[in-house]
Amino acid sequence: MNTVEAKSRIEELSELINYHNHLYYVESRTEISDEEFDGLLRALQELENQFPEWADANSPTKRVGGDITKKFPTVVHEYPMLSLSNTYSTEEIIDWENRVKKGVGGPLNYVCELKYDGVAIGIRYENGEFVRAVTRGDGMQGEDISANVKTIRAIPLKLRGDYPAVFEIRGEIFFPLANFQRLNKEREETGESLFANPRNSASGTLKLQDSSVVASRGLDCFLYGVYGEDLGTIGHLETVNKAAQWGFKTPKEVLNYIRKVSSIEGIVDFIQYWDKARADLPFEIDGVVIKVDDYQQQKQLGFTAKSPRWAIAYKFKAERVSSLLEEVTYQVGRTGAITPVANLTPIALGGTIVKRASLHNSDQIEKLDLHEGDIVYVEKGGEIIPKIVGVDLSQRKATANKIEFIENCPECNSPLVRYDGEAQHYCPNDTGCPPQITGRIDHFISRKAMNIDGLGTETVTQLFKEGLIHNSADLYDLTLEQIEGLERMGTKSAENLLNGLKASLEVPFERVLFALGIRHVGETVAKKIAKSLKNIDNLLLATYDDLIAIDEVGDKIALSIIRHFRDETNVRIVDKLRSKGLRFELEEIAQDSNKLEGKSFVVSGVFTLFSRDELKKLIESNGGKNVGSISAKTDFVVAGENMGPAKLDKANKLNIPILSEQEFNAMIS
Ligand code: IVH
C-alpha cells in the first residue's frame, strides 16, 4: 500500500470505527461484535504506525489513551462557568417561577433536566473537531485535561451533520455505578484504598497523568449546554436535541431525562418523579435543574454575580436515618489493611436494613469525633455500604468515652503500623496473621488469578484451620485422603478440587504473577511485567530502576515488589510453586517457519483438526498475522463449520480466498 492509499484507508477505517463507537456508547446499540470492533481498531493502529504522516490527534486510536500529562495547563474560559442557585424546597421553586414570570413577558416554557453528580466539563470544537476539554476550576479558568477526556467513548472526537463552525459544549462527566463498583472491587483486591463515592472517583480519575488508566475506568458523559456565536437555534431544548444529531450523548426525552413543561405543575411533577425513580438510575444524580427554554427570555432575565436567573437547581435530600452505634469492630484484609466498621442497631434505609457502616480509617473516626453509645446519622450514597455522616450531639452523655482506634491487630495482636502518606493502618504480620494468610490464598485461587475449580473461601478457611495449608503453595501438597474426610467434602468434591489444582498448572505466567498477590500489582500491571521481564528470575533480580522502566510501573509498585520479595517467606512460596510445576515463564511463540510472512488471516467458525486458539498460534508461529475482521487487506480466511453468512458474503465480495483447515494445514507443512 502506498501512502496515498494508506491515507484513504485510514480515513475509511476511522469513520467506520467512529460510527460503531457512537452506536455503542451513545445509542447503546451494536451492529458488530467486540472482536470485529477490536479488529478494525488494530488495523487502524497498524496503518498509523506504518504511515505516521497521517497521524491525527482525533483518531479513534487515541481513545485507548497512553498520552501522559505531567501538568495540566491552565485555560481561561471564554464563557465563565457559573454555578446554579440551589434550593431544597418546592416553595422556593414556586418563588423562583414567580420571579421569572415577573421578569419576562409572554408565554414561558421550562426545560427540566437531571442534575448529574459528576464533574463539569467544557469542550471546544472547531470545524467538527475536538479541540480541548477544560475543567470548571474556579469558574473563570480551569485545567486542560484533553488527553484524559478523549478516552471517554461517549464524547465524539469528530462531529457529524450540521454543526456550528466553532462552539463550546458543556456537560457532566460521571462514573456509571456499575463501573465505580467494579473499580472499588479491583482496588480492594490489590490492596488500594477505596474511593468514597462515584463523584470523587470521577474527579480523581480525570486528574490522572496516565490517560490509559483513565480509558480503562469507563467514565461516561452527558452534554447539556452549547455556547457559541451563531447556533441557529432559539431555545435550549432545541439546541440539546441538535447536539444529539452532531454525535453527542445528550439527555433523551423518551427516558424522561429531559422534559419541556409550561407550568409549575409540570416542574413539580418532574421533581417528584425523579425523587423516587433516581434509585433505579445506573448513575447518580443529586437533584434536577430547571431552565427557562427560550434564549431571548434567558437574556432578559440575565445573571446575578454567581449564577443565571433563568435556571435553578432543586437538590434532593439524601435519605438519612439515625441509629445507635453499638460497637466499632475492625476487619483485617488480605493486605493487612485495617478497616473500622460501625455496628448499628438495625434500621431501614433506602429499601434495605442497615446493620453496619464503613468508617474507612482512623481519620474518619477522628473527624466524626465518635463516642461510645453515640446516636449517629446514616446515609446511603452510590456506595453499597452506607456511611455515617454525623452524630446527634444532643443525645451524647457527658460521661461517654471517645472511641480510640486500636493499636494492635484484632486477629494476631501485632502492633499496627501506618505508612507515610497513607490513611490506612496495617497489620505488618503478613506471614503470620490468619485473615491475611487466608485472604491471600483466596486471591490466589480467584477467577482472574489461578481460577481453581472446586475451591472456595470456606474450604480455604477450613483447610487452614485444620493445619493442612499455610500458604498458597501448600495447596499443591494436598492429597485425596486429607481432604475427602473434611466436613461438607466427600470424595467427588475432593477429586474436583485436585483436578482444579492440576488444571491450574496451565495458567500462564502473567496470571500466576497476579495470583502471588503482591500489593499494588493488579491484573494489568502483572501483564506488563510478564511481558517485559519474561520470567520470575528476572523479576526476583530486578532493581528499582529496572522496575520503574516498565510501562505502568511507578514508584509505589516498584517499592512494593521489592518489599514483597525481600521477605524470605514469599521467595520460598515462589520456589515451591515452581517446583510444583506452575508457569513462571512467559510462553513465547516459537517460530516454526516464515511461510506466512506478511499475510493476514481471519479465523472464523468451528474446527475439528485444531482449536481456534491453536490455529491462531500456528498462523503466528509461521510468520502470519491474525486480524479480527475481514477487510480488503485480509489475505486469507480460514473457515470452519458455521462461519457466519455475513462474513462469508464479505469475503466473497472482496475476492478473499477461503481456506478449509486442511488446506491451511497443507499451506504450512
Ligand atoms: S447547567 C450556568 N445543567 O451543576 C450554570 N448544570 O451548580 C450552567 N450540573 O457546574 C449549569 N447537571 O457541574 C447544568 N443538567 C445540568 C447539570 C448541571 C449537573 C452541575 C454542573 C454545574 C453545577 C452547577
XYZ file of C-alpha atoms and ligand atoms in Angstrom:
693
model
C 0.000 0.000 0.000
C 1.380 3.400 -0.869
C 0.941 6.500 1.244
C -1.997 7.826 -0.789
C -3.871 4.560 -0.456
C -2.980 4.471 3.226
C -4.494 7.912 3.761
C -7.827 6.958 2.298
C -7.872 3.622 4.135
C -7.088 5.381 7.430
C -9.971 7.784 6.826
C -12.300 4.970 5.891
C -11.394 2.931 8.982
C -11.649 5.973 11.279
C -15.123 6.757 10.002
C -16.242 3.184 10.429
C -14.867 2.997 13.978
C -16.416 6.360 14.907
C -19.727 5.114 13.577
C -19.687 1.910 15.643
C -18.341 3.764 18.684
C -21.240 6.219 18.576
C -23.707 3.394 18.096
C -22.406 1.567 21.158
C -21.601 4.341 23.623
C -24.219 6.921 22.710
C -27.088 4.918 21.297
C -26.457 1.692 23.272
C -26.818 -0.496 20.178
C -24.412 -2.721 18.253
C -24.014 -3.938 14.718
C -20.687 -5.756 15.061
C -19.046 -7.926 17.688
C -16.419 -6.629 20.130
C -13.926 -8.807 18.339
C -14.703 -7.203 14.997
C -14.534 -3.750 16.543
C -11.120 -4.519 18.054
C -10.012 -5.839 14.669
C -10.885 -2.539 12.995
C -9.078 -0.605 15.676
C -5.995 -2.802 15.392
C -5.950 -2.418 11.623
C -6.112 1.360 12.007
C -3.385 1.386 14.646
C -1.107 -0.669 12.419
C -1.642 1.653 9.468
C -0.985 4.684 11.645
C 2.246 3.110 12.858
C 3.268 2.354 9.299
C 2.268 5.759 7.926
C 2.890 8.236 10.748
C 2.468 11.096 8.284
C -1.305 10.623 8.601
C -1.366 10.730 12.388
C -4.470 12.562 13.620
C -4.872 13.951 17.136
C -8.539 12.912 16.972
C -8.050 9.416 15.628
C -10.195 6.787 17.372
C -6.938 5.076 18.374
C -6.465 7.951 20.847
C -9.363 6.522 22.851
C -7.173 3.864 24.428
C -5.032 6.558 25.948
C -1.326 6.426 26.519
C -0.559 10.134 26.494
C 0.931 11.227 29.786
C 0.187 14.729 31.085
C 2.637 15.851 33.752
C 0.966 19.169 34.403
C -2.424 20.263 33.126
C -2.166 23.731 31.517
C -4.497 26.456 32.783
C -7.027 27.812 30.302
C -9.206 30.906 30.720
C -12.861 30.184 29.914
C -14.279 32.118 27.014
C -17.680 31.926 28.710
C -17.360 31.803 32.511
C -18.530 28.521 34.020
C -21.108 29.667 36.530
C -22.875 27.683 39.167
C -26.581 27.298 39.838
C -28.505 28.575 42.803
C -29.686 25.645 44.875
C -32.890 25.002 46.728
C -34.199 22.080 48.743
C -37.885 23.001 48.798
C -40.762 23.200 46.346
C -41.774 26.526 47.906
C -38.538 28.088 46.740
C -39.088 26.673 43.268
C -42.536 28.291 43.247
C -40.965 31.609 44.327
C -38.378 31.309 41.581
C -41.047 30.622 38.962
C -42.979 33.697 40.119
C -39.862 35.834 39.821
C -39.263 34.513 36.324
C -42.851 35.268 35.293
C -42.478 38.823 36.551
C -39.174 39.262 34.788
C -40.316 38.342 31.281
C -43.431 38.812 29.248
C -45.087 36.243 27.049
C -45.660 32.526 27.489
C -42.955 30.589 29.304
C -41.602 27.120 28.803
C -39.225 25.386 31.188
C -36.819 22.581 30.479
C -36.428 20.171 33.393
C -33.239 18.108 33.493
C -31.355 15.797 35.789
C -28.589 17.244 37.901
C -25.788 14.803 37.258
C -23.473 14.279 40.202
C -20.137 14.380 38.477
C -17.532 16.797 37.220
C -18.376 19.736 34.951
C -16.506 19.925 31.652
C -16.386 22.409 28.765
C -15.289 21.073 25.389
C -14.381 23.236 22.425
C -14.938 22.078 18.843
C -13.691 23.769 15.712
C -14.844 22.656 12.287
C -16.260 19.496 13.754
C -13.023 18.505 15.514
C -12.438 18.137 19.263
C -10.012 20.890 20.245
C -9.782 20.884 24.014
C -11.590 19.952 27.201
C -11.300 22.154 30.265
C -12.471 21.651 33.868
C -14.580 24.238 35.673
C -11.769 25.269 38.025
C -12.763 28.484 39.784
C -15.325 29.292 37.080
C -13.048 31.783 35.315
C -10.217 29.416 34.449
C -9.810 25.657 34.532
C -7.354 22.935 33.575
C -6.886 21.442 30.136
C -7.482 17.704 30.615
C -7.967 16.880 26.918
C -5.892 13.684 26.790
C -7.977 12.154 29.551
C -11.325 13.340 28.214
C -10.569 11.939 24.758
C -10.630 8.439 26.231
C -14.319 8.816 27.157
C -16.156 7.000 24.405
C -19.403 8.935 24.765
C -17.582 12.131 23.765
C -17.163 12.431 19.987
C -13.768 13.429 18.620
C -15.250 14.265 15.230
C -18.757 15.567 14.683
C -21.343 14.665 12.108
C -24.186 16.609 10.460
C -24.767 20.323 10.520
C -22.721 21.677 13.424
C -21.639 25.289 14.058
C -18.073 26.041 12.943
C -16.900 26.969 16.441
C -18.619 26.308 19.757
C -18.169 25.023 23.255
C -20.345 22.297 24.701
C -20.711 21.727 28.430
C -21.741 18.725 30.353
C -21.007 16.462 33.238
C -18.544 13.580 33.313
C -19.596 10.887 35.737
C -18.830 7.361 36.886
C -21.597 4.874 35.996
C -22.372 2.999 39.224
C -21.505 -0.431 37.822
C -18.042 0.734 36.727
C -17.474 2.513 40.024
C -18.303 -0.612 41.984
C -16.059 -2.701 39.732
C -13.182 -0.277 40.264
C -13.516 -0.346 44.046
C -13.676 -4.130 43.994
C -10.457 -4.256 41.985
C -8.831 -1.787 44.346
C -9.856 -3.913 47.291
C -8.282 -6.932 45.596
C -4.975 -5.160 45.035
C -4.969 -3.554 48.453
C -5.506 0.048 47.293
C -7.565 2.460 49.337
C -11.191 2.665 48.198
C -12.863 5.673 46.595
C -15.548 7.183 48.808
C -18.136 7.791 46.080
C -18.575 7.919 42.282
C -18.217 11.696 42.091
C -14.877 11.780 43.921
C -13.525 8.955 41.877
C -14.613 10.587 38.593
C -12.831 13.732 39.655
C -9.720 11.821 40.796
C -9.665 9.807 37.590
C -9.788 12.912 35.382
C -6.673 14.251 37.116
C -4.589 11.131 36.492
C -1.433 11.648 34.492
C -1.694 8.414 32.522
C -4.632 8.601 30.142
C -4.603 4.842 29.525
C -5.669 4.330 33.141
C -8.481 6.831 32.570
C -9.507 4.848 29.483
C -9.743 1.635 31.498
C -12.115 3.096 34.078
C -15.204 3.569 31.906
C -16.288 7.150 32.593
C -19.363 8.492 30.834
C -20.677 11.950 29.974
C -23.946 13.777 29.336
C -23.792 17.075 27.474
C -26.364 19.717 28.392
C -25.415 23.155 27.112
C -23.984 24.747 23.981
C -22.215 28.113 23.883
C -21.311 29.895 20.658
C -21.980 32.853 18.385
C -24.458 31.618 15.794
C -26.016 28.418 16.996
C -29.034 28.801 14.721
C -31.480 27.724 17.433
C -33.922 29.738 19.533
C -34.207 27.631 22.656
C -32.372 25.286 24.996
C -34.164 22.010 24.279
C -33.900 22.535 20.544
C -30.133 23.004 20.929
C -29.730 19.926 23.097
C -31.555 17.839 20.517
C -29.445 19.355 17.750
C -26.295 18.432 19.671
C -27.512 14.840 19.656
C -27.505 14.996 15.852
C -23.884 16.179 15.896
C -22.994 12.975 17.755
C -23.171 13.984 21.425
C -24.701 11.936 24.185
C -27.483 14.175 25.397
C -30.384 13.537 27.772
C -33.300 11.907 25.971
C -36.942 12.926 26.231
C -38.078 9.313 25.803
C -36.289 8.352 29.023
C -37.705 11.426 30.780
C -34.128 12.597 31.429
C -35.223 15.940 29.980
C -38.704 17.372 29.584
C -40.226 20.637 28.410
C -43.109 21.851 30.583
C -45.097 25.067 30.652
C -46.189 25.358 34.256
C -45.104 24.962 37.851
C -47.220 21.781 38.000
C -45.073 20.277 35.266
C -41.908 21.210 37.160
C -43.130 19.733 40.442
C -44.239 16.602 38.666
C -40.757 16.120 37.212
C -39.142 16.662 40.641
C -41.442 14.165 42.315
C -40.930 11.580 39.608
C -37.121 11.648 39.926
C -37.055 11.862 43.697
C -38.322 8.264 43.581
C -37.047 6.998 40.240
C -33.437 8.083 40.817
C -32.910 4.971 42.933
C -33.072 2.929 39.697
C -30.740 5.055 37.582
C -27.405 3.497 36.595
C -25.640 6.723 37.660
C -26.022 9.220 40.488
C -27.950 12.467 40.378
C -28.217 14.889 43.260
C -31.225 16.830 42.040
C -32.884 18.306 38.989
C -32.194 21.526 37.117
C -34.921 23.774 35.729
C -34.074 26.184 32.928
C -36.093 28.748 31.014
C -36.177 27.346 27.488
C -36.248 30.451 25.294
C -32.863 32.138 24.701
C -34.469 35.600 24.344
C -36.138 35.207 27.713
C -32.893 33.881 29.243
C -31.170 37.034 28.058
C -33.898 39.221 29.537
C -33.519 37.524 32.911
C -29.721 37.691 32.927
C -27.362 36.746 35.745
C -26.573 37.509 39.345
C -22.888 37.630 40.296
C -22.642 33.860 40.528
C -25.479 32.230 38.668
C -28.082 32.700 35.954
C -31.543 33.918 36.988
C -33.046 31.752 34.275
C -32.076 28.471 35.938
C -32.312 26.857 39.349
C -31.312 23.545 40.884
C -33.587 21.561 43.158
C -31.434 19.261 45.282
C -32.766 16.034 46.710
C -32.332 15.460 50.367
C -30.322 12.304 50.868
C -32.370 9.787 52.819
C -30.988 9.914 56.326
C -31.827 7.897 59.423
C -30.356 7.801 62.898
C -29.340 4.751 64.862
C -27.353 3.686 67.901
C -23.676 2.975 67.417
C -23.402 -0.302 69.317
C -19.768 -1.066 68.692
C -16.842 -0.370 66.393
C -15.183 -3.554 65.160
C -12.118 -3.939 62.959
C -11.634 -6.047 59.841
C -8.282 -7.246 58.587
C -7.957 -7.514 54.801
C -5.586 -9.726 52.857
C -3.056 -6.900 52.639
C -3.263 -6.335 56.380
C -5.288 -3.133 55.934
C -7.466 -2.475 58.967
C -10.981 -1.235 58.266
C -13.068 0.010 61.161
C -16.743 -0.907 60.917
C -19.607 0.712 62.794
C -22.108 -1.842 64.100
C -25.507 -0.232 64.409
C -28.894 -1.148 65.816
C -30.591 -2.424 62.614
C -32.580 0.265 60.828
C -34.444 0.544 57.498
C -32.803 2.805 54.904
C -33.416 3.032 51.166
C -35.237 -0.296 50.962
C -32.731 -2.366 52.957
C -31.976 -2.991 56.613
C -28.701 -1.401 57.610
C -26.656 -3.008 60.380
C -23.168 -1.861 59.552
C -21.488 1.195 58.105
C -17.913 1.550 56.946
C -15.762 4.051 58.793
C -12.886 3.788 56.261
C -9.958 4.634 58.577
C -8.883 6.258 61.824
C -9.076 9.774 60.338
C -12.761 9.234 59.672
C -13.412 8.270 63.307
C -11.453 11.299 64.385
C -13.347 13.604 62.009
C -16.716 12.381 63.255
C -15.410 12.556 66.823
C -17.241 9.325 67.602
C -18.002 8.443 71.210
C -19.279 5.224 72.698
C -23.084 4.986 72.605
C -23.462 7.810 70.082
C -26.636 8.198 68.062
C -25.299 8.567 64.523
C -26.831 9.773 61.250
C -26.580 7.304 58.400
C -26.954 7.981 54.666
C -26.728 5.815 51.601
C -24.899 7.136 48.563
C -23.564 5.450 45.464
C -21.521 3.075 47.554
C -23.059 -0.229 48.569
C -22.150 0.251 52.197
C -23.924 3.151 53.896
C -21.934 5.868 55.600
C -22.099 7.758 58.859
C -22.414 11.450 58.143
C -22.682 12.886 61.635
C -23.545 12.498 65.291
C -26.610 13.693 67.198
C -24.665 15.569 69.877
C -27.816 16.415 71.847
C -28.093 12.767 72.816
C -24.481 12.204 73.914
C -23.930 11.543 77.609
C -21.343 13.741 79.276
C -19.569 10.637 80.539
C -19.285 8.933 77.131
C -15.769 7.867 76.198
C -14.187 8.809 72.912
C -13.642 5.903 70.542
C -9.938 5.234 70.310
C -8.545 3.465 67.271
C -6.971 0.126 68.158
C -3.207 -0.182 68.452
C -2.924 -3.949 67.967
C -4.229 -6.305 65.326
C -7.570 -7.778 66.447
C -6.585 -11.135 64.913
C -2.916 -11.660 65.821
C -2.215 -8.850 68.297
C 0.764 -7.419 66.366
C 1.261 -3.668 66.871
C -0.298 -1.825 63.917
C 1.685 0.481 61.642
C 0.731 3.413 59.472
C 2.892 4.089 56.393
C 3.787 7.607 55.324
C 1.120 9.261 53.244
C -1.453 6.504 53.775
C -4.715 6.864 55.623
C -4.986 3.185 56.479
C -3.427 1.313 59.404
C -1.853 -2.054 58.622
C -1.039 -5.211 60.494
C 2.571 -5.848 59.429
C 2.489 -9.546 60.309
C 1.667 -10.604 56.747
C 3.054 -14.104 57.057
C 1.528 -14.934 60.452
C -1.830 -13.166 60.666
C -4.644 -15.640 59.832
C -7.038 -13.443 57.796
C -4.098 -12.152 55.777
C -2.963 -15.686 55.024
C -6.397 -16.985 54.033
C -7.145 -13.723 52.227
C -4.034 -14.184 50.087
C -4.943 -17.790 49.347
C -8.466 -16.642 48.403
C -6.931 -14.191 45.995
C -4.586 -16.869 44.622
C -7.465 -19.198 43.733
C -9.802 -16.464 42.433
C -11.179 -16.474 38.913
C -8.891 -13.858 37.408
C -5.852 -15.396 39.116
C -5.409 -19.206 39.161
C -9.148 -19.839 38.744
C -9.133 -23.087 40.715
C -12.356 -25.011 40.260
C -13.770 -26.794 43.279
C -12.185 -24.481 45.837
C -13.799 -21.515 47.569
C -13.275 -19.204 50.533
C -14.966 -21.518 53.012
C -12.837 -24.506 52.082
C -9.685 -22.387 52.236
C -10.543 -21.325 55.791
C -11.340 -24.937 56.672
C -8.051 -26.223 55.237
C -6.151 -23.510 57.077
C -7.883 -24.234 60.383
C -7.127 -27.943 60.004
C -3.480 -27.005 59.597
C -3.320 -28.503 56.094
C -2.238 -25.314 54.354
C -0.228 -22.282 55.473
C 0.165 -20.593 52.113
C -0.933 -20.944 48.503
C 1.901 -23.336 47.629
C 0.725 -25.830 50.254
C -2.442 -26.361 48.188
C -0.373 -28.437 45.788
C 0.639 -30.864 48.587
C -2.967 -31.794 49.363
C -3.910 -35.449 48.951
C -7.280 -37.098 48.405
C -7.124 -38.776 51.827
C -6.536 -35.458 53.567
C -9.435 -33.639 52.024
C -12.181 -36.170 51.429
C -12.666 -36.556 55.180
C -13.256 -32.840 55.755
C -16.681 -31.589 56.759
C -19.016 -30.991 53.746
C -16.442 -32.536 51.389
C -16.765 -36.130 50.152
C -14.776 -37.976 47.506
C -16.383 -36.285 44.497
C -15.694 -32.727 45.700
C -12.204 -33.715 46.815
C -11.457 -35.095 43.353
C -12.814 -31.924 41.777
C -10.527 -29.838 43.908
C -7.461 -31.898 42.979
C -8.396 -31.705 39.287
C -8.818 -27.957 39.628
C -5.327 -27.697 41.086
C -3.890 -29.847 38.331
C -5.543 -27.747 35.630
C -4.091 -24.600 37.190
C -0.599 -25.745 36.152
C -1.540 -24.500 32.674
C -2.323 -20.959 33.815
C 0.006 -18.534 32.016
C 2.796 -16.660 33.794
C 1.087 -13.264 33.889
C -1.835 -14.693 35.834
C 0.438 -16.636 38.185
C 2.199 -13.346 38.828
C -1.109 -11.636 39.582
C -2.067 -14.578 41.814
C 1.005 -14.039 44.027
C -0.887 -11.088 45.478
C 1.919 -8.554 45.503
C 0.417 -5.334 46.811
C -0.491 -2.866 44.051
C 0.196 -5.452 41.328
C -3.162 -5.831 39.621
C -4.036 -7.768 36.504
C -2.828 -5.173 34.012
C 0.428 -4.447 35.781
C 1.141 -8.180 36.091
C 0.706 -8.498 32.329
C 3.065 -5.606 31.640
C 5.707 -7.031 33.983
C 5.436 -10.530 32.496
C 5.756 -9.160 29.002
C 8.727 -7.022 29.867
C 10.743 -9.314 32.177
C 9.704 -12.656 30.669
C 10.304 -14.811 33.747
C 10.292 -14.845 37.527
C 14.072 -14.920 37.890
C 14.359 -11.610 36.104
C 11.710 -10.233 38.428
C 13.470 -11.527 41.540
C 16.693 -9.913 40.368
C 15.128 -6.674 39.136
C 16.337 -3.444 40.702
C 14.174 -0.424 41.408
C 15.393 1.175 38.174
C 14.624 -1.962 36.158
C 11.134 -1.973 37.573
C 10.167 1.641 37.033
C 11.342 1.343 33.428
C 8.362 -0.958 32.835
C 5.222 0.580 31.401
C 2.684 1.405 34.153
C 5.101 0.589 36.966
C 5.803 3.627 39.119
C 7.480 4.266 42.418
C 4.752 2.745 44.575
C 4.520 -0.524 42.633
C 8.305 -0.909 42.303
C 8.820 -0.491 46.037
C 6.019 -2.880 46.793
C 7.554 -5.583 44.584
C 10.952 -5.128 46.199
C 9.410 -5.285 49.660
C 7.474 -8.419 48.718
C 10.500 -10.407 47.608
C 12.691 -9.130 50.401
C 10.555 -11.353 52.593
C 12.065 -14.860 52.588
C 8.656 -16.484 53.065
C 7.444 -15.050 49.786
C 10.529 -16.259 47.943
C 10.065 -19.736 49.424
C 6.439 -19.770 48.225
C 7.594 -18.941 44.696
C 10.245 -21.685 44.844
C 7.723 -24.227 45.998
C 5.127 -23.234 43.416
C 7.793 -23.503 40.774
C 8.802 -26.961 41.933
C 5.137 -27.965 41.719
C 5.123 -27.074 38.032
C 3.382 -23.681 37.866
C 4.364 -21.454 34.980
C 6.932 -18.865 35.849
C 7.959 -18.036 32.340
C 6.229 -16.192 29.539
C 5.203 -18.545 26.821
C 6.945 -17.271 23.714
C 5.553 -18.427 20.456
C 8.355 -20.371 18.847
C 8.841 -19.568 15.190
C 8.153 -22.649 13.032
C 8.624 -21.003 9.642
C 8.101 -17.773 7.803
C 5.853 -19.282 5.179
C 3.008 -16.914 6.024
C 5.093 -13.792 6.340
C 3.269 -10.557 5.514
C -0.074 -12.362 5.195
C -3.028 -11.516 7.349
C -5.649 -14.085 8.322
C -9.154 -14.097 9.681
C -10.103 -17.284 11.519
C -13.826 -17.923 11.715
C -16.112 -20.834 12.583
C -15.696 -24.133 14.428
C -12.853 -26.546 13.591
C -12.055 -30.218 14.016
C -8.283 -30.602 13.453
C -7.329 -27.630 15.616
C -8.922 -25.370 18.165
C -9.317 -21.722 17.171
C -6.515 -20.747 19.527
C -4.228 -23.388 18.055
C -4.946 -22.119 14.561
C -4.163 -18.580 15.589
C -0.922 -19.684 17.238
C 0.048 -21.602 14.080
C -0.580 -18.518 11.962
C 1.715 -16.501 14.181
C 4.377 -19.163 14.549
C 4.595 -19.314 10.774
C 5.037 -15.576 10.415
C 1.441 -14.594 9.628
C -0.826 -12.148 11.401
C -4.283 -12.596 12.893
C -6.826 -9.872 12.329
C -10.276 -9.642 13.821
C -12.397 -8.746 10.839
C -12.432 -9.170 7.093
C -11.353 -6.188 5.052
C -9.786 -5.565 1.668
C -6.457 -6.041 3.443
C -7.172 -9.614 4.540
C -5.201 -12.198 2.555
C -6.955 -15.380 3.673
C -9.954 -16.509 5.630
C -9.626 -19.845 7.418
C -13.205 -21.057 7.643
C -14.610 -23.784 9.839
C -18.158 -25.023 10.297
C -20.846 -22.435 10.963
C -18.953 -19.457 9.717
C -21.370 -16.513 9.775
C -23.098 -15.851 6.413
C -22.326 -12.124 6.582
C -18.617 -12.843 6.870
C -18.724 -15.384 4.066
C -20.513 -12.893 1.900
C -17.994 -10.184 2.643
C -15.036 -12.471 1.913
C -16.594 -13.445 -1.415
C -17.328 -9.871 -2.351
C -13.740 -8.880 -1.652
C -12.441 -11.948 -3.506
C -10.533 -13.212 -0.489
C -9.531 -16.875 -0.735
C -11.320 -19.069 1.813
C -9.301 -21.985 3.195
C -10.520 -25.079 4.988
C -8.388 -26.123 7.948
C -6.983 -28.960 5.824
C -5.932 -26.504 3.134
C -4.402 -24.292 5.775
C -2.513 -27.242 7.222
C -1.139 -28.083 3.781
C -0.004 -24.494 3.404
C 2.245 -24.648 6.451
C 3.502 -28.214 6.280
S -26.447 23.910 33.813
C -24.952 28.364 34.413
N -27.389 21.513 33.882
O -24.205 21.653 38.415
C -24.970 27.010 35.012
N -25.584 22.031 35.337
O -24.073 24.222 40.166
C -24.983 26.010 33.973
N -24.812 20.143 36.686
O -21.253 23.232 37.388
C -25.076 24.657 34.529
N -26.243 18.663 35.901
O -21.462 20.733 37.025
C -26.484 22.359 34.397
N -28.333 19.385 33.791
C -27.427 20.227 34.300
C -26.489 19.834 35.284
C -25.594 20.783 35.785
C -25.230 18.867 36.729
C -23.715 20.697 37.513
C -22.658 21.398 36.730
C -22.567 22.791 37.240
C -23.253 22.683 38.559
C -23.948 23.985 38.825
